[in-house]
Amino acid sequence: MEPYGILFIIITNHYIFRTTHILSKDNPYDALVAKKLSDKTIERWESFYDSIVQSRSPENLKVAYLSGPNPENDLRVFCNAGVLPENIWAFESDNKIYPTALKSALKSEFPFIKIINGGLDMFIEASPQRFDIIYLDFCGPLPSRKKKQKTILALTKILAKHALNSPGVLITNFALPTIEDETGRSLLSKLVSCYLYPKAFVENEDSESGFSEGAVAQGLDTDEWFKKVSNDLDYYYGQFVTRLLIDHASLISPYNRFPKKKSFLYTKFFNAYERSLLSLSTRKNSYFHFDEEDKGGGGNVIVDSDLHPILWTLAALDKELNGGDCNYPQFIFEDEDFAKFAELFLSQLDVNSTKKELIDSFFTISFLLAEGNGQEEFWSKELKELYEKHSFRDFYQFCDLLLFHQIFEALFRQVAVPYHVNISETKRWSYKAKDTPMYMDMMILDECRYLYDWMPTTDMFLSGISDIERQLSYRFALDGVAKHIRWYNPEYFFGTAVVDQFTKGFEAKTLKPRETIKN
């Protein structure tokens, strides 16, 4: 087993050096600016990077997984890879299965394993422990209609508590109902179609790049897209699982758990006065819908669904927010079972299992992090000053311009501490357990502190960024991080490229196709 840590990080410690080197090759103007970044500063960043990203051996890793009646099966795989049984925790919430699991472990060659009678999500709420590898073999669908099998909620709490170290390995395993469960497949077909419809790009095995433009760019309406998904649910369900995991770790979870209004951290960025909050709530309807009196007004989520895909999906799935708008699918009104299923899905994405809180928090942060729609009215005094003093003309244009929203997003994420998904190292498999289709995803989650901790904070940003070497090193590191989200998350770091995405060694990253394991 190779050293854990550096192998899985989103960018290497030599990324800034390689960026400087490639920029010095062709364009003389790029080369002139890139040369302002000295070897001394590059070496300083590399030393800082190494202080954060450290290699670890298998025996240093801490593992958590769902037990089942025979915990020794997965345990042997971990131990054969070099993980110590003392560093492994297994969780079994079913009181009928737990005694069997306990006996099996004690009789095995690994009696040092720790088995907890309870869910992993419940455990981390009570015990602030972090793991290097978390393996969630749910065996049920995403989401599950069973009251005791809240597959998404367990994942939500793990992400909210940051129970995974950085870098950490998250492995999930979800099922797809068989054709005998016609109701289950029908509900999932509608959910999957609603989730993938606004995505700017979807996977396409027939494409040379491995992906193609999404349903909107293809000119498909929601009914046509639903039929396409229903006819090939096995394929699109696999995409849905992956995209939801990426979105949840990078966007949904950090937006959902960011300190609420009136908190110290919230007011560092946003205006929390009651008048401002009331004004913000009135913006929501116009953001999701066209103005009733002026059809040309509002409707940002509808007009630019590819830039607001999660917001579009929230509106499509929420009966109150949808409001019968013809721009959203009407499954929610025609099928009461699906309305309940959609509510189950949305509520489990919220750490407190409240659909309204999920929608409010995601809309609020998404709206306030953008610009061009009067957002500055809701910003803090410090942020307004930073905005007023910013000019893209003060920054050299490489591949893209340095716009204010890119700075704001980075400052926000500096304190919100999201996970970033390493697209290059993500691996996925599909197989059948008897007759049930299964979908396993293995993702590397990285907090990217080598980017965020290198940056100055909000009040110190202008002074810090005026140092050209600090500015360039920050922009070059951001280029590497953003290359992993280019095709998957336009909601943040949009237009931050320093090196063209088709330059060899600096390509925008794409997911490897899901592999099929034959029985």
XYZ file of N, CA and C in Angstrom, residues 235-391:
471
model
N -28.077 3.484 -15.703
C -26.946 4.323 -16.070
C -27.009 5.684 -15.378
N -28.165 6.328 -15.404
C -28.278 7.670 -14.845
C -28.307 7.670 -13.323
N -28.773 6.590 -12.718
C -28.748 6.497 -11.259
C -27.310 6.532 -10.754
N -26.417 5.845 -11.465
C -25.002 5.864 -11.097
C -24.434 7.273 -11.148
N -24.841 8.070 -12.141
C -24.400 9.460 -12.231
C -24.976 10.292 -11.085
N -26.242 10.052 -10.787
C -26.915 10.781 -9.711
C -26.199 10.581 -8.377
N -25.844 9.342 -8.070
C -25.152 9.049 -6.814
C -23.858 9.852 -6.723
N -23.065 9.812 -7.785
C -21.777 10.502 -7.782
C -21.939 12.007 -7.659
N -22.838 12.578 -8.459
C -22.998 14.033 -8.458
C -23.560 14.532 -7.118
N -24.446 13.764 -6.514
C -24.979 14.171 -5.216
C -23.878 14.160 -4.163
N -23.027 13.136 -4.183
C -21.930 13.061 -3.221
C -20.987 14.255 -3.386
N -20.663 14.595 -4.626
C -19.784 15.736 -4.895
C -20.430 17.028 -4.411
N -21.697 17.236 -4.771
C -22.416 18.455 -4.391
C -22.551 18.586 -2.878
N -22.840 17.469 -2.230
C -23.082 17.510 -0.792
C -21.804 17.904 -0.044
N -20.692 17.287 -0.406
C -19.435 17.561 0.291
C -18.942 18.981 0.037
N -19.091 19.459 -1.208
C -18.498 20.740 -1.603
C -19.408 21.937 -1.398
N -20.721 21.743 -1.464
C -21.646 22.875 -1.448
C -22.767 22.741 -0.424
N -23.547 21.673 -0.532
C -24.751 21.565 0.302
C -24.407 21.561 1.785
N -23.474 20.721 2.192
C -23.122 20.616 3.607
C -22.519 21.902 4.172
N -21.495 22.501 3.532
C -20.939 23.740 4.107
C -21.921 24.896 4.132
N -22.785 25.010 3.119
C -23.790 26.075 3.132
C -24.818 25.823 4.231
N -25.168 24.560 4.420
C -26.195 24.184 5.384
C -25.738 24.390 6.825
N -24.476 24.127 7.109
C -23.996 24.222 8.490
C -23.287 25.534 8.798
N -23.210 26.438 7.804
C -22.571 27.719 8.083
C -23.375 28.440 9.166
N -22.674 29.077 10.126
C -23.390 29.744 11.228
C -24.560 30.592 10.745
N -25.643 30.495 11.467
C -26.874 31.159 11.046
C -26.810 32.666 11.284
N -27.843 33.324 10.812
C -27.943 34.776 10.899
C -27.742 35.272 12.338
N -27.104 36.425 12.463
C -26.799 37.099 13.733
C -25.585 36.514 14.436
N -25.020 35.417 13.951
C -23.832 34.860 14.587
C -22.619 35.706 14.237
N -21.576 35.581 15.039
C -20.342 36.343 14.822
C -19.775 36.114 13.429
N -19.683 34.853 13.016
C -19.064 34.553 11.730
C -19.933 35.015 10.565
N -21.236 34.887 10.713
C -22.155 35.336 9.663
C -22.008 36.832 9.423
N -21.938 37.599 10.501
C -21.877 39.052 10.365
C -20.512 39.548 9.886
N -19.499 38.699 9.861
C -18.215 39.085 9.270
C -18.362 39.266 7.760
N -19.362 38.593 7.190
C -19.578 38.673 5.749
C -20.881 39.376 5.375
N -21.927 39.143 6.185
C -23.258 39.572 5.775
C -23.918 40.473 6.814
N -24.827 41.308 6.333
C -25.600 42.200 7.171
C -26.750 41.405 7.786
N -26.814 41.357 9.103
C -27.821 40.519 9.770
C -28.965 41.311 10.383
N -29.114 42.583 9.987
C -30.225 43.366 10.522
C -31.565 42.773 10.079
N -32.564 42.884 10.935
C -33.878 42.311 10.641
C -34.442 42.859 9.324
N -34.262 44.158 9.088
C -34.761 44.771 7.858
C -34.098 44.143 6.629
N -32.817 43.876 6.756
C -32.071 43.275 5.649
C -32.519 41.841 5.410
N -32.756 41.101 6.486
C -33.189 39.710 6.368
C -34.572 39.615 5.729
N -35.443 40.550 6.087
C -36.780 40.565 5.499
C -36.690 40.862 4.010
N -35.838 41.814 3.661
C -35.649 42.163 2.257
C -35.079 40.986 1.478
N -34.194 40.236 2.109
C -33.597 39.069 1.460
C -34.645 38.010 1.175
N -35.553 37.788 2.126
C -36.576 36.757 1.934
C -37.499 37.103 0.767
N -37.721 38.405 0.522
C -38.589 38.796 -0.593
C -37.901 38.593 -1.938
N -36.576 38.484 -1.937
C -35.839 38.266 -3.179
C -35.981 36.832 -3.683
N -36.275 35.936 -2.758
C -36.261 34.516 -3.100
C -37.210 34.180 -4.246
N -38.455 34.637 -4.164
C -39.437 34.277 -5.181
C -39.031 34.760 -6.560
N -38.512 35.990 -6.644
C -38.104 36.516 -7.946
C -36.871 35.810 -8.479
N -36.095 35.233 -7.599
C -34.897 34.499 -8.027
C -35.280 33.165 -8.668
N -36.330 32.554 -8.153
C -36.774 31.256 -8.658
C -37.838 31.358 -9.743
N -38.505 32.514 -9.840
C -39.607 32.671 -10.783
C -39.509 34.004 -11.516
N -40.153 34.067 -12.662
C -40.247 35.328 -13.379
C -41.252 36.235 -12.679
N -41.018 37.516 -12.811
C -41.927 38.501 -12.234
C -43.310 38.344 -12.869
N -44.343 38.313 -12.035
C -45.704 38.114 -12.526
C -46.149 39.231 -13.475
N -45.738 40.463 -13.199
C -46.157 41.587 -14.012
C -45.224 41.836 -15.193
N -43.967 41.449 -15.056
C -42.981 41.674 -16.114
C -42.249 40.373 -16.377
N -42.664 39.651 -17.422
C -42.105 38.328 -17.703
C -40.602 38.363 -17.997
N -40.063 39.546 -18.218
C -38.629 39.631 -18.486
C -37.814 39.792 -17.218
N -38.476 39.945 -16.061
C -37.753 40.187 -14.819
C -37.578 38.924 -13.996
N -36.482 38.894 -13.192
C -36.241 37.785 -12.280
C -35.925 36.486 -12.993
N -36.205 35.416 -12.276
C -36.038 34.098 -12.872
C -34.608 33.673 -13.130
N -33.650 34.133 -12.306
C -32.249 33.786 -12.521
C -32.026 32.289 -12.567
N -32.667 31.566 -11.664
C -32.480 30.119 -11.590
C -33.018 29.438 -12.838
N -34.077 30.003 -13.420
C -34.664 29.431 -14.633
C -33.812 29.759 -15.855
N -33.422 31.026 -15.973
C -32.654 31.471 -17.143
C -31.280 30.835 -17.183
N -30.622 30.768 -16.027
C -29.265 30.223 -15.950
C -29.253 28.965 -15.075
N -30.078 28.008 -15.427
C -30.171 26.791 -14.609
C -28.836 26.061 -14.519
N -28.008 26.159 -15.567
C -26.717 25.477 -15.544
C -25.751 26.111 -14.552
N -25.977 27.386 -14.194
C -25.150 28.046 -13.187
C -25.735 27.908 -11.784
N -26.991 27.492 -11.704
C -27.667 27.312 -10.407
C -28.349 25.935 -10.363
N -27.644 24.862 -10.676
C -28.326 23.563 -10.805
C -28.971 23.053 -9.526
N -28.319 23.268 -8.383
C -28.903 22.768 -7.131
C -30.131 23.585 -6.760
N -30.071 24.899 -6.963
C -31.237 25.737 -6.685
C -32.410 25.343 -7.584
N -32.130 25.042 -8.849
C -33.190 24.613 -9.759
C -33.826 23.327 -9.248
N -33.007 22.392 -8.806
C -33.521 21.116 -8.303
C -34.346 21.316 -7.035
N -33.897 22.207 -6.156
C -34.668 22.493 -4.947
C -36.061 22.987 -5.300
N -36.131 23.876 -6.302
C -37.437 24.401 -6.724
C -38.275 23.315 -7.380
N -37.639 22.448 -8.158
C -38.374 21.390 -8.843
C -38.975 20.395 -7.858
N -38.285 20.177 -6.738
C -38.706 19.137 -5.793
C -39.585 19.644 -4.655
N -39.573 20.949 -4.425
C -40.355 21.492 -3.323
C -41.674 22.052 -3.839
N -42.756 21.529 -3.357
C -44.080 21.903 -3.862
C -44.366 23.382 -3.665
N -43.976 23.916 -2.511
C -44.243 25.328 -2.218
C -43.386 26.239 -3.098
N -42.126 25.891 -3.266
C -41.222 26.722 -4.064
C -41.509 26.584 -5.557
N -41.904 25.403 -5.962
C -42.241 25.146 -7.368
C -43.418 26.013 -7.794
N -44.461 25.990 -6.999
C -45.607 26.859 -7.223
C -46.350 26.631 -8.523
N -46.169 25.479 -9.149
C -46.855 25.223 -10.404
C -46.249 25.940 -11.588
N -45.024 26.459 -11.431
C -44.353 27.167 -12.523
C -44.064 26.188 -13.660
N -44.448 26.532 -14.866
C -44.290 25.633 -16.007
C -42.830 25.382 -16.354
N -41.925 26.178 -15.771
C -40.503 25.990 -16.044
C -39.905 24.851 -15.220
N -40.680 24.329 -14.278
C -40.241 23.197 -13.474
C -41.151 22.007 -13.766
N -40.653 20.780 -13.620
C -41.506 19.604 -13.858
C -42.651 19.563 -12.854
N -43.761 19.005 -13.269
C -44.963 19.012 -12.431
C -45.234 17.668 -11.754
N -44.196 16.825 -11.645
C -44.379 15.543 -10.949
C -44.913 15.764 -9.543
N -44.418 16.845 -8.934
C -44.713 17.106 -7.532
C -46.202 17.308 -7.305
N -46.915 17.748 -8.331
C -48.346 18.006 -8.200
C -49.173 16.803 -8.649
N -48.635 16.044 -9.585
C -49.387 14.937 -10.165
C -49.283 13.655 -9.350
N -48.235 13.522 -8.551
C -47.966 12.273 -7.845
C -47.693 12.583 -6.375
N -48.668 12.309 -5.528
C -48.524 12.608 -4.112
C -47.432 11.758 -3.468
N -47.260 10.514 -3.948
C -46.192 9.663 -3.419
C -44.825 10.275 -3.698
N -44.682 10.848 -4.902
C -43.402 11.463 -5.222
C -43.182 12.730 -4.401
N -44.243 13.470 -4.125
C -44.120 14.673 -3.290
C -43.548 14.310 -1.926
N -44.024 13.208 -1.358
C -43.524 12.739 -0.057
C -42.074 12.255 -0.186
N -41.781 11.575 -1.285
C -40.434 11.061 -1.539
C -39.443 12.218 -1.693
N -39.858 13.264 -2.405
C -39.009 14.432 -2.606
C -38.749 15.144 -1.284
N -39.781 15.229 -0.449
C -39.614 15.868 0.856
C -38.662 15.066 1.731
N -38.756 13.741 1.667
C -37.840 12.866 2.400
C -36.404 13.137 1.961
N -36.200 13.223 0.667
C -34.873 13.457 0.107
C -34.306 14.791 0.578
N -35.088 15.862 0.445
C -34.605 17.184 0.810
C -34.362 17.314 2.310
N -35.243 16.771 3.113
C -35.103 16.906 4.568
C -33.849 16.197 5.071
N -33.475 15.081 4.444
C -32.291 14.348 4.901
C -30.983 15.021 4.491
N -31.043 15.992 3.594
C -29.848 16.753 3.236
C -29.543 17.835 4.268
N -30.498 18.105 5.140
C -30.324 19.091 6.198
C -29.884 18.398 7.476
N -28.930 18.987 8.176
C -28.377 18.346 9.367
C -29.424 18.178 10.463
N -30.478 19.021 10.438
C -31.554 18.911 11.432
C -32.816 18.281 10.852
N -32.683 17.689 9.669
C -33.793 17.000 9.001
C -34.966 17.934 8.721
N -34.677 19.183 8.378
C -35.727 20.162 8.104
C -35.576 20.689 6.687
N -36.528 20.385 5.852
C -36.477 20.805 4.448
C -36.385 22.319 4.324
N -37.167 23.043 5.101
C -37.192 24.501 4.996
C -35.826 25.099 5.320
N -35.163 24.573 6.346
C -33.843 25.086 6.715
C -32.835 24.827 5.606
N -32.923 23.665 4.971
C -32.023 23.352 3.865
C -32.185 24.367 2.743
N -33.429 24.595 2.331
C -33.695 25.506 1.217
C -33.295 26.926 1.566
N -33.639 27.371 2.782
C -33.308 28.739 3.188
C -31.803 28.957 3.237
N -31.091 28.025 3.840
C -29.646 28.195 3.976
C -28.954 28.138 2.622
N -29.387 27.228 1.745
C -28.711 27.113 0.464
C -29.001 28.316 -0.426
N -30.247 28.774 -0.422
C -30.562 29.961 -1.211
C -29.811 31.179 -0.678
N -29.831 31.371 0.637
C -29.213 32.551 1.239
C -27.735 32.650 0.890
N -26.988 31.581 1.119
C -25.543 31.619 0.864
C -25.269 31.713 -0.638
N -26.005 30.956 -1.448
C -25.806 31.007 -2.902
C -26.033 32.407 -3.440
N -27.094 33.046 -2.986
C -27.426 34.391 -3.459
C -26.396 35.409 -2.994
N -26.029 35.358 -1.725
C -25.137 36.370 -1.167
C -23.712 36.260 -1.683
N -23.306 35.080 -2.119
C -21.948 34.911 -2.639
C -21.816 35.390 -4.082
N -22.945 35.639 -4.730
C -22.921 36.091 -6.122
C -22.861 37.619 -6.165
N -22.833 38.164 -7.360
C -22.877 39.614 -7.519
C -23.674 39.945 -8.778
N -24.127 41.176 -8.866
C -24.860 41.610 -10.052
C -26.352 41.727 -9.857
N -26.860 41.330 -8.667
C -28.295 41.418 -8.391
C -28.558 42.173 -7.093
N -27.709 43.146 -6.805
C -27.897 43.953 -5.605
C -27.469 43.280 -4.326
N -26.587 42.264 -4.427
C -26.156 41.541 -3.232
C -25.452 42.426 -2.219
N -24.761 43.475 -2.715
C -23.984 44.315 -1.798
C -24.856 44.948 -0.712
N -26.169 45.042 -0.950
C -27.092 45.575 0.070
C -27.047 44.736 1.343
N -26.722 43.458 1.182
C -26.772 42.520 2.305
C -25.387 42.180 2.856
N -24.345 42.791 2.291
C -22.980 42.489 2.727
C -22.591 43.319 3.953
N -21.617 42.832 4.689
C -21.100 43.562 5.839
C -20.334 44.792 5.374
N -20.080 45.707 6.287
C -19.355 46.937 5.981
C -17.970 46.609 5.423
N -17.292 45.641 6.039
C -15.939 45.275 5.601
C -15.943 44.702 4.190
N -16.951 43.904 3.893
C -17.016 43.286 2.573
C -17.345 44.328 1.503
N -18.211 45.272 1.830
C -18.542 46.343 0.884
C -17.298 47.155 0.528
N -16.481 47.437 1.538
C -15.257 48.198 1.289
C -14.308 47.417 0.378
N -14.213 46.122 0.615
C -13.364 45.272 -0.222
C -13.884 45.254 -1.654
N -15.201 45.197 -1.794
C -15.838 45.174 -3.115
C -15.603 46.494 -3.863
N -15.767 47.603 -3.149
C -15.609 48.916 -3.782
C -14.172 49.184 -4.226
N -13.214 48.586 -3.537
C -11.811 48.815 -3.870
C -11.277 47.815 -4.897
N -12.091 46.819 -5.210
C -11.628 45.807 -6.166
C -11.838 46.268 -7.603
N -10.837 46.029 -8.420
C -10.955 46.263 -9.865
C -10.171 45.168 -10.573
